Amino acid sequence: MNDHDAVIVGGGAAGLTLAHRLGRVNHPDGSPLRVALLEPPPGPHTPPPRTWCFWEPEGGEWDPLLAARWRRLTVVGPDGTGHTAPAAPFVYKMLRSSDLDSHVRAGFGDRVEPVPLLVEEVRDGADRATVAGVLPDGSPARLTARWVFDSRPPRPLPAGRTLLLQHFRGWFVRTPDDAFDPEAAVLMDFRPPQPENAVAFAYVLPLSAREALVEYTEFGPEPLTTAEYDLRLADHCSRLGLAGFEVTAAEQGVIPMTDAPLPTRAGRRVFRIGTAGGATRPSTGYTFSGVLRQTAAVAAALERGREPVPPVPHRRRHLAMDAILLRALATGRVRGAEFFTRLLAPGRLGDVLAFLDGGTRLPRELALGLRTPVGPMSLTALDHLWYSARTALTPGRGSAPPPTATPGGRPRPVR
């Protein structure tokens, strides 16, 4: 049995960035932390390569690893009208999981121990938590740690009032001639046909004049089949006027958009991080910025000898606003394509990005709210307040009933 100060379960964005930070942290007495990063052996449990997008000012910690960055963003409405604006003071950035993985592992040295373990159980304890699993040769193994940080998605997903799924598939395309502006990305293009009880859009993230990630996304109750995604991607590439292109790679996934509470504390010695710990912004599905704030707080707490409870990286009022938006979309009170076009298309896109990343104050947020359908959103806000009050005052009711999406929706696994 190996004993550690910290064990990290899962090597996605949350696990890797936390391992990277803890590998540079010492105890208050100057001694290094003993850290283990547990990941499944290569095989069916290995997640596929993926990309993470986020926005922040220029000069961020991960800038040397970026696959691309864009200072201008475009939103295209359902009628085909495009609105382009600078992202300032932010830069929209793309980071590949393979690049982050290689960089982080190269810096482990003897400070972080990678362990190929298929974790089967995490057990809390008064002084130590225990993680048990299976090694590549099939033999069992156990590790103990003062703290365990688990990034695996909870299954089943905790109950909330509303659940939508952000599901998507993207093609990395290469064209024979120049077809893209490497300085500008299409953040949302709402010209794809809008499905019933869902929001559909595409985006284009150029990597060069002849290469880009073209992705089709829906906020809705059910993922599509791969063939259905490919048909919609082919339609959008035709809409863009792309001809003779080659698909060099693809990515696909599902992200929950839920108002369910996702507490970071799972026990006295066990915590959840990443999507499992509420790092995903419910209204957008963006996760990486929340992960960075969460893992930085954990590292700072351990360096000071404090209890390393990961913070939920979103303000309560922003989570309440997200719950209202999800409910408005799920009930059909607002049409998503029109809602997001009205929110994002007017000037000062940077203000909207700041809000979506939790960096605005209430007066500015109220001003942004006036861009949206005020009547339906106000009605949904009153409904949310009534529901929250009724839930809090009803004994035995708990925080929420089983999650609901638009008709026919059900929880699904996440990537």
Short mmCIF file of C-alpha atoms in Angstrom, two decimals:
data_model
loop_
_atom_site.label_atom_id
_atom_site.label_comp_id
_atom_site.label_asym_id
_atom_site.label_seq_id
_atom_site.Cartn_x
_atom_site.Cartn_y
_atom_site.Cartn_z
CA MET A 1 0.00 0.00 0.00
CA ASN A 2 1.49 3.31 -1.09
CA ASP A 3 0.82 6.41 0.99
CA HIS A 4 0.67 9.89 -0.54
CA ASP A 5 -0.24 13.41 0.41
CA ALA A 6 -2.55 13.69 -2.60
CA VAL A 7 -3.99 11.22 -5.09
CA ILE A 8 -5.60 12.55 -8.27
CA VAL A 9 -8.06 10.30 -10.07
CA GLY A 10 -8.30 10.99 -13.80
CA GLY A 11 -5.95 12.63 -16.29
CA GLY A 12 -8.23 15.04 -18.11
CA ALA A 13 -7.96 18.81 -17.92
CA ALA A 14 -8.69 18.93 -14.19
CA GLY A 15 -6.42 16.05 -13.24
CA LEU A 16 -3.50 17.19 -15.39
CA THR A 17 -3.57 20.83 -14.32
CA LEU A 18 -3.87 19.85 -10.65
CA ALA A 19 -0.95 17.41 -10.99
CA HIS A 20 1.05 20.16 -12.72
CA ARG A 21 0.40 22.59 -9.87
CA LEU A 22 0.91 20.14 -7.01
CA GLY A 23 4.19 18.98 -8.55
CA ARG A 24 5.49 22.46 -7.78
CA VAL A 25 4.10 22.79 -4.26
CA ASN A 26 5.84 22.10 -0.99
CA HIS A 27 4.49 21.64 2.50
CA PRO A 28 4.82 24.70 4.76
CA ASP A 29 7.99 23.07 6.18
CA GLY A 30 9.55 23.00 2.70
CA SER A 31 9.25 19.26 2.03
CA PRO A 32 7.69 18.28 -1.33
CA LEU A 33 4.20 16.86 -1.60
CA ARG A 34 3.91 13.18 -2.48
CA VAL A 35 1.45 13.09 -5.38
CA ALA A 36 0.06 10.24 -7.51
CA LEU A 37 -1.93 10.64 -10.74
CA LEU A 38 -4.14 7.64 -11.45
CA GLU A 39 -5.35 6.92 -14.98
CA PRO A 40 -6.78 3.83 -16.69
CA PRO A 41 -4.26 1.78 -18.67
CA PRO A 42 -4.40 2.33 -22.45
CA GLY A 43 -7.55 0.71 -23.80
CA PRO A 44 -11.31 1.19 -23.88
CA HIS A 45 -11.30 3.48 -20.84
CA THR A 46 -8.77 5.89 -22.37
CA PRO A 47 -10.48 9.14 -23.42
CA PRO A 48 -9.92 10.23 -27.04
CA PRO A 49 -7.86 13.35 -27.85
CA ARG A 50 -9.89 16.53 -27.62
CA THR A 51 -9.60 20.29 -27.69
CA TRP A 52 -10.40 22.83 -24.97
CA CYS A 53 -11.35 26.40 -25.80
CA PHE A 54 -11.40 29.31 -23.37
CA TRP A 55 -10.77 33.04 -23.27
CA GLU A 56 -8.47 35.15 -21.17
CA PRO A 57 -6.10 38.09 -21.69
CA GLU A 58 -2.93 37.59 -23.70
CA GLY A 59 0.03 36.18 -21.79
CA GLY A 60 -1.70 33.31 -20.01
CA GLU A 61 0.05 30.38 -18.36
CA TRP A 62 -0.70 28.00 -21.23
CA ASP A 63 -0.01 30.37 -24.15
CA PRO A 64 3.16 28.52 -25.29
CA LEU A 65 1.06 25.38 -25.84
CA LEU A 66 -1.86 26.90 -27.76
CA ALA A 67 -2.86 25.38 -31.08
CA ALA A 68 -4.42 28.69 -32.13
CA ARG A 69 -5.77 31.99 -30.82
CA TRP A 70 -8.20 34.58 -32.19
CA ARG A 71 -8.74 38.24 -31.38
CA ARG A 72 -11.89 38.70 -33.46
CA LEU A 73 -15.06 36.66 -33.16
CA THR A 74 -18.11 36.40 -35.40
CA VAL A 75 -21.72 35.52 -34.58
CA VAL A 76 -24.02 34.66 -37.50
CA GLY A 77 -27.76 34.93 -36.94
CA PRO A 78 -30.42 32.56 -38.34
CA ASP A 79 -30.98 34.97 -41.24
CA GLY A 80 -27.30 34.81 -42.24
CA THR A 81 -26.38 38.26 -40.93
CA GLY A 82 -22.87 38.20 -39.48
CA HIS A 83 -21.63 40.36 -36.63
CA THR A 84 -17.86 40.53 -36.09
CA ALA A 85 -16.30 42.21 -33.09
CA PRO A 86 -12.99 42.20 -31.22
CA ALA A 87 -12.83 39.91 -28.21
CA ALA A 88 -10.77 42.51 -26.32
CA PRO A 89 -9.70 42.54 -23.57
CA PHE A 90 -9.70 38.79 -24.13
CA VAL A 91 -8.18 36.39 -26.63
CA TYR A 92 -10.11 33.26 -27.59
CA LYS A 93 -7.74 30.28 -27.28
CA MET A 94 -7.57 26.62 -28.30
CA LEU A 95 -5.50 24.04 -26.44
CA ARG A 96 -5.16 20.40 -27.53
CA SER A 97 -5.33 17.76 -24.81
CA SER A 98 -2.33 15.94 -26.29
CA ASP A 99 -0.16 19.07 -26.00
CA LEU A 100 -1.20 19.71 -22.41
CA ASP A 101 -0.63 16.05 -21.54
CA SER A 102 2.90 15.98 -23.00
CA HIS A 103 3.90 19.25 -21.35
CA VAL A 104 2.61 18.34 -17.91
CA ARG A 105 4.15 14.85 -17.90
CA ALA A 106 7.52 16.20 -18.95
CA GLY A 107 7.58 18.24 -15.76
CA PHE A 108 6.62 15.50 -13.30
CA GLY A 109 10.17 14.47 -12.42
CA ASP A 110 10.08 12.58 -9.13
CA ARG A 111 7.40 14.87 -7.68
CA VAL A 112 4.36 13.21 -9.30
CA GLU A 113 3.98 9.45 -9.71
CA PRO A 114 1.84 8.38 -12.70
CA VAL A 115 0.03 5.11 -11.90
CA PRO A 116 -1.83 3.12 -14.61
CA LEU A 117 -4.78 2.07 -12.47
CA LEU A 118 -8.41 1.45 -13.36
CA VAL A 119 -10.01 2.87 -10.22
CA GLU A 120 -12.88 0.82 -8.84
CA GLU A 121 -13.41 2.36 -5.42
CA VAL A 122 -12.64 5.53 -3.50
CA ARG A 123 -13.23 5.13 0.24
CA ASP A 124 -13.21 8.02 2.66
CA GLY A 125 -11.58 7.84 6.09
CA ALA A 126 -10.95 9.89 9.18
CA ASP A 127 -7.22 10.37 8.57
CA ARG A 128 -6.64 8.79 5.15
CA ALA A 129 -8.73 7.97 2.09
CA THR A 130 -8.18 4.74 0.18
CA VAL A 131 -8.28 4.27 -3.59
CA ALA A 132 -8.54 0.72 -4.92
CA GLY A 133 -8.33 -0.53 -8.48
CA VAL A 134 -6.78 -2.89 -10.99
CA LEU A 135 -3.31 -2.64 -12.55
CA PRO A 136 -2.61 -3.45 -16.22
CA ASP A 137 -1.65 -7.05 -15.34
CA GLY A 138 -5.00 -7.58 -13.63
CA SER A 139 -3.66 -7.50 -10.10
CA PRO A 140 -5.40 -5.39 -7.45
CA ALA A 141 -3.75 -2.33 -5.94
CA ARG A 142 -4.54 0.16 -3.20
CA LEU A 143 -3.20 3.59 -2.42
CA THR A 144 -3.85 5.77 0.61
CA ALA A 145 -3.66 9.53 0.74
CA ARG A 146 -4.37 12.38 3.03
CA TRP A 147 -6.45 13.94 0.24
CA VAL A 148 -8.08 12.45 -2.86
CA PHE A 149 -9.22 14.59 -5.81
CA ASP A 150 -11.62 12.70 -8.08
CA SER A 151 -12.31 14.12 -11.55
CA ARG A 152 -14.47 11.24 -12.82
CA PRO A 153 -17.99 12.34 -13.85
CA PRO A 154 -20.57 11.35 -11.21
CA ARG A 155 -22.86 8.54 -12.29
CA PRO A 156 -25.72 8.98 -12.19
CA LEU A 157 -25.71 12.74 -12.52
CA PRO A 158 -27.12 14.43 -9.39
CA ALA A 159 -30.76 15.41 -9.67
CA GLY A 160 -31.64 18.90 -10.77
CA ARG A 161 -34.72 20.56 -12.11
CA THR A 162 -33.52 21.04 -15.69
CA LEU A 163 -31.03 19.12 -17.78
CA LEU A 164 -29.96 19.81 -21.33
CA LEU A 165 -27.11 18.12 -23.14
CA GLN A 166 -24.51 19.99 -25.14
CA HIS A 167 -23.65 17.36 -27.72
CA PHE A 168 -21.37 17.90 -30.68
CA ARG A 169 -19.15 16.52 -33.38
CA GLY A 170 -16.38 18.38 -35.17
CA TRP A 171 -14.27 17.82 -38.25
CA PHE A 172 -10.71 19.04 -38.63
CA VAL A 173 -10.74 19.95 -42.32
CA ARG A 174 -8.00 20.83 -44.80
CA THR A 175 -8.86 22.67 -48.01
CA PRO A 176 -6.84 22.77 -51.27
CA ASP A 177 -7.01 26.58 -51.38
CA ASP A 178 -7.15 29.38 -48.82
CA ALA A 179 -10.62 29.34 -47.22
CA PHE A 180 -10.26 30.70 -43.67
CA ASP A 181 -9.15 33.84 -41.88
CA PRO A 182 -6.65 32.67 -39.23
CA GLU A 183 -7.20 35.86 -37.23
CA ALA A 184 -10.98 35.42 -36.75
CA ALA A 185 -13.16 32.60 -35.42
CA VAL A 186 -16.87 32.02 -35.91
CA LEU A 187 -18.10 31.56 -32.38
CA MET A 188 -21.73 30.71 -33.20
CA ASP A 189 -23.44 30.31 -36.58
CA PHE A 190 -27.18 29.72 -36.24
CA ARG A 191 -27.91 29.05 -39.92
CA PRO A 192 -28.25 25.24 -39.48
CA PRO A 193 -31.93 24.20 -39.28
CA GLN A 194 -33.17 24.55 -35.71
CA PRO A 195 -34.51 21.25 -34.31
CA GLU A 196 -37.63 21.17 -32.18
CA ASN A 197 -36.93 21.71 -28.47
CA ALA A 198 -33.22 22.30 -29.09
CA VAL A 199 -30.69 24.90 -30.18
CA ALA A 200 -28.36 24.14 -33.08
CA PHE A 201 -25.31 26.05 -34.26
CA ALA A 202 -21.95 25.54 -35.90
CA TYR A 203 -18.61 27.19 -35.32
CA VAL A 204 -15.40 27.51 -37.27
CA LEU A 205 -12.01 27.76 -35.56
CA PRO A 206 -9.29 28.35 -38.20
CA LEU A 207 -5.85 26.88 -37.55
CA SER A 208 -4.44 28.35 -40.77
CA ALA A 209 -5.75 29.71 -44.06
CA ARG A 210 -6.41 26.12 -45.16
CA GLU A 211 -7.16 24.28 -41.92
CA ALA A 212 -9.95 24.65 -39.39
CA LEU A 213 -12.09 22.85 -36.86
CA VAL A 214 -15.69 22.94 -38.09
CA GLU A 215 -18.06 21.76 -35.39
CA TYR A 216 -21.82 21.16 -35.18
CA THR A 217 -23.39 21.54 -31.71
CA GLU A 218 -26.84 21.21 -30.18
CA PHE A 219 -28.22 22.11 -26.77
CA GLY A 220 -31.00 19.57 -26.48
CA PRO A 221 -32.36 16.37 -24.97
CA GLU A 222 -30.59 13.66 -26.98
CA PRO A 223 -27.27 13.19 -28.79
CA LEU A 224 -27.35 12.31 -32.48
CA THR A 225 -25.77 9.35 -34.20
CA THR A 226 -22.38 9.84 -35.82
CA ALA A 227 -24.02 9.58 -39.24
CA GLU A 228 -26.49 12.33 -38.32
CA TYR A 229 -23.70 14.61 -37.11
CA ASP A 230 -21.72 13.98 -40.30
CA LEU A 231 -24.71 14.87 -42.46
CA ARG A 232 -25.13 18.18 -40.62
CA LEU A 233 -21.41 18.90 -40.84
CA ALA A 234 -21.41 18.21 -44.58
CA ASP A 235 -24.38 20.55 -44.98
CA HIS A 236 -22.59 23.31 -43.09
CA CYS A 237 -19.36 22.89 -45.04
CA SER A 238 -21.45 23.29 -48.20
CA ARG A 239 -23.07 26.39 -46.66
CA LEU A 240 -19.56 27.78 -46.10
CA GLY A 241 -18.65 27.13 -49.72
CA LEU A 242 -15.93 24.60 -48.88
CA ALA A 243 -15.08 22.26 -51.75
CA GLY A 244 -12.57 19.47 -52.18
CA PHE A 245 -11.71 19.45 -48.48
CA GLU A 246 -10.20 16.56 -46.55
CA VAL A 247 -11.32 15.53 -43.05
CA THR A 248 -8.07 14.86 -41.18
CA ALA A 249 -9.55 14.10 -37.72
CA ALA A 250 -12.79 14.29 -35.75
CA GLU A 251 -13.90 14.85 -32.18
CA GLN A 252 -17.23 14.14 -30.53
CA GLY A 253 -18.69 14.46 -27.05
CA VAL A 254 -21.52 15.26 -24.67
CA ILE A 255 -21.47 17.81 -21.84
CA PRO A 256 -24.29 18.13 -19.28
CA MET A 257 -25.90 21.55 -18.91
CA THR A 258 -27.69 21.21 -15.60
CA ASP A 259 -28.87 23.24 -12.65
CA ALA A 260 -28.15 20.27 -10.38
CA PRO A 261 -25.88 21.12 -7.45
CA LEU A 262 -22.40 19.66 -7.92
CA PRO A 263 -20.64 20.02 -4.55
CA THR A 264 -16.89 19.66 -4.51
CA ARG A 265 -16.82 17.87 -1.17
CA ALA A 266 -17.49 14.12 -1.37
CA GLY A 267 -16.19 13.18 2.09
CA ARG A 268 -13.85 14.21 4.84
CA ARG A 269 -10.80 13.41 2.69
CA VAL A 270 -12.33 13.15 -0.79
CA PHE A 271 -13.12 16.02 -3.17
CA ARG A 272 -14.45 16.34 -6.70
CA ILE A 273 -12.80 18.53 -9.31
CA GLY A 274 -13.49 19.51 -12.90
CA THR A 275 -16.93 18.84 -14.37
CA ALA A 276 -17.60 16.52 -11.43
CA GLY A 277 -16.99 19.45 -9.06
CA GLY A 278 -19.05 22.06 -10.88
CA ALA A 279 -16.27 23.61 -12.97
CA THR A 280 -18.46 23.55 -16.10
CA ARG A 281 -20.51 26.72 -16.63
CA PRO A 282 -24.06 25.35 -16.99
CA SER A 283 -25.22 27.85 -19.61
CA THR A 284 -22.27 27.39 -21.99
CA GLY A 285 -20.52 24.09 -21.31
CA TYR A 286 -17.13 25.82 -21.05
CA THR A 287 -15.00 24.17 -18.39
CA PHE A 288 -11.29 24.94 -18.76
CA SER A 289 -11.29 28.38 -17.12
CA GLY A 290 -13.22 27.01 -14.14
CA VAL A 291 -10.74 24.15 -13.85
CA LEU A 292 -7.81 26.59 -13.75
CA ARG A 293 -9.36 28.58 -10.92
CA GLN A 294 -10.28 25.45 -9.01
CA THR A 295 -6.87 23.75 -9.22
CA ALA A 296 -5.00 26.97 -8.42
CA ALA A 297 -7.04 27.33 -5.22
CA VAL A 298 -6.31 23.72 -4.20
CA ALA A 299 -2.56 24.17 -4.72
CA ALA A 300 -2.53 27.43 -2.78
CA ALA A 301 -4.38 25.83 0.14
CA LEU A 302 -1.98 22.88 0.37
CA GLU A 303 1.05 25.16 0.19
CA ARG A 304 -0.32 27.06 3.19
CA GLY A 305 -1.14 23.88 5.09
CA ARG A 306 -4.89 24.45 4.86
CA GLU A 307 -7.75 22.11 4.04
CA PRO A 308 -7.78 22.00 0.21
CA VAL A 309 -11.52 22.23 -0.49
CA PRO A 310 -11.88 23.01 -4.22
CA PRO A 311 -14.12 26.04 -4.73
CA VAL A 312 -17.09 25.94 -7.08
CA PRO A 313 -15.65 28.47 -9.55
CA HIS A 314 -18.94 30.21 -10.40
CA ARG A 315 -20.83 32.78 -8.35
CA ARG A 316 -24.19 31.82 -6.92
CA ARG A 317 -26.05 34.49 -8.81
CA HIS A 318 -24.49 33.35 -12.08
CA LEU A 319 -25.58 29.79 -11.38
CA ALA A 320 -29.09 31.10 -10.67
CA MET A 321 -29.05 33.00 -13.99
CA ASP A 322 -27.91 29.83 -15.74
CA ALA A 323 -30.72 27.85 -14.15
CA ILE A 324 -33.22 30.42 -15.43
CA LEU A 325 -31.80 30.28 -18.96
CA LEU A 326 -31.79 26.47 -19.02
CA ARG A 327 -35.40 26.45 -17.88
CA ALA A 328 -36.41 29.03 -20.49
CA LEU A 329 -34.79 26.95 -23.24
CA ALA A 330 -36.17 23.63 -21.99
CA THR A 331 -39.73 24.93 -21.73
CA GLY A 332 -39.61 26.63 -25.11
CA ARG A 333 -40.26 30.08 -23.64
CA VAL A 334 -37.32 31.40 -25.62
CA ARG A 335 -35.85 30.27 -28.91
CA GLY A 336 -32.17 29.66 -28.40
CA ALA A 337 -30.94 30.91 -31.77
CA GLU A 338 -32.64 34.28 -31.34
CA PHE A 339 -31.64 34.52 -27.68
CA PHE A 340 -27.93 34.00 -28.25
CA THR A 341 -27.85 36.15 -31.38
CA ARG A 342 -29.41 39.06 -29.50
CA LEU A 343 -27.04 38.58 -26.56
CA LEU A 344 -23.82 38.21 -28.55
CA ALA A 345 -24.33 40.26 -31.71
CA PRO A 346 -24.44 43.84 -30.33
CA GLY A 347 -21.22 45.70 -29.60
CA ARG A 348 -18.79 45.11 -26.76
CA LEU A 349 -18.49 41.37 -27.12
CA GLY A 350 -15.79 41.49 -24.44
CA ASP A 351 -18.45 42.39 -21.87
CA VAL A 352 -20.45 39.28 -22.74
CA LEU A 353 -17.34 37.09 -22.53
CA ALA A 354 -16.50 38.60 -19.15
CA PHE A 355 -20.01 37.78 -17.93
CA LEU A 356 -19.86 34.21 -19.24
CA ASP A 357 -16.59 33.74 -17.35
CA GLY A 358 -17.96 35.28 -14.14
CA GLY A 359 -16.03 38.54 -14.32
CA THR A 360 -18.81 41.16 -14.30
CA ARG A 361 -20.76 43.06 -11.67
CA LEU A 362 -24.52 43.09 -11.25
CA PRO A 363 -25.26 46.46 -12.98
CA ARG A 364 -23.49 45.31 -16.14
CA GLU A 365 -25.29 41.96 -15.98
CA LEU A 366 -28.66 43.69 -15.77
CA ALA A 367 -27.75 45.76 -18.82
CA LEU A 368 -26.85 42.60 -20.71
CA GLY A 369 -30.17 41.09 -19.64
CA LEU A 370 -32.01 43.85 -21.51
CA ARG A 371 -30.62 42.40 -24.75
CA THR A 372 -32.59 39.21 -24.18
CA PRO A 373 -36.38 38.58 -24.48
CA VAL A 374 -37.31 40.40 -21.27
CA GLY A 375 -40.88 39.09 -20.92
CA PRO A 376 -40.18 35.33 -21.23
CA MET A 377 -37.00 35.58 -19.16
CA SER A 378 -38.77 37.56 -16.40
CA LEU A 379 -41.55 34.97 -16.30
CA THR A 380 -38.99 32.19 -16.04
CA ALA A 381 -37.12 34.09 -13.30
CA LEU A 382 -40.34 34.33 -11.24
CA ASP A 383 -40.98 30.64 -11.85
CA HIS A 384 -37.46 29.85 -10.66
CA LEU A 385 -37.84 31.94 -7.50
CA TRP A 386 -41.18 30.29 -6.69
CA TYR A 387 -39.77 26.82 -7.30
CA SER A 388 -36.68 27.52 -5.15
CA ALA A 389 -38.79 28.86 -2.28
CA ARG A 390 -41.22 25.97 -2.45
CA THR A 391 -38.40 23.42 -2.56
CA ALA A 392 -36.65 24.98 0.44
CA LEU A 393 -39.84 24.99 2.53
CA THR A 394 -41.11 21.51 1.68
CA PRO A 395 -39.82 18.92 4.19
CA GLY A 396 -38.32 15.84 2.58
CA ARG A 397 -38.38 17.36 -0.85
CA GLY A 398 -34.59 17.79 -1.03
CA SER A 399 -32.90 20.09 -3.45
CA ALA A 400 -34.63 18.94 -6.61
CA PRO A 401 -36.80 16.31 -8.28
CA PRO A 402 -35.37 14.01 -10.96
CA PRO A 403 -33.75 16.02 -13.76
CA THR A 404 -35.86 16.96 -16.75
CA ALA A 405 -34.88 18.08 -20.18
CA THR A 406 -37.14 18.94 -23.04
CA PRO A 407 -39.69 16.13 -23.70
CA GLY A 408 -38.02 12.75 -24.05
CA GLY A 409 -34.70 13.87 -22.58
CA ARG A 410 -32.70 11.76 -20.15
CA PRO A 411 -29.28 11.94 -18.52
CA ARG A 412 -26.42 10.59 -20.61
CA PRO A 413 -22.75 9.86 -19.93
CA VAL A 414 -20.32 12.70 -20.48
CA ARG A 415 -16.89 12.65 -22.03
#
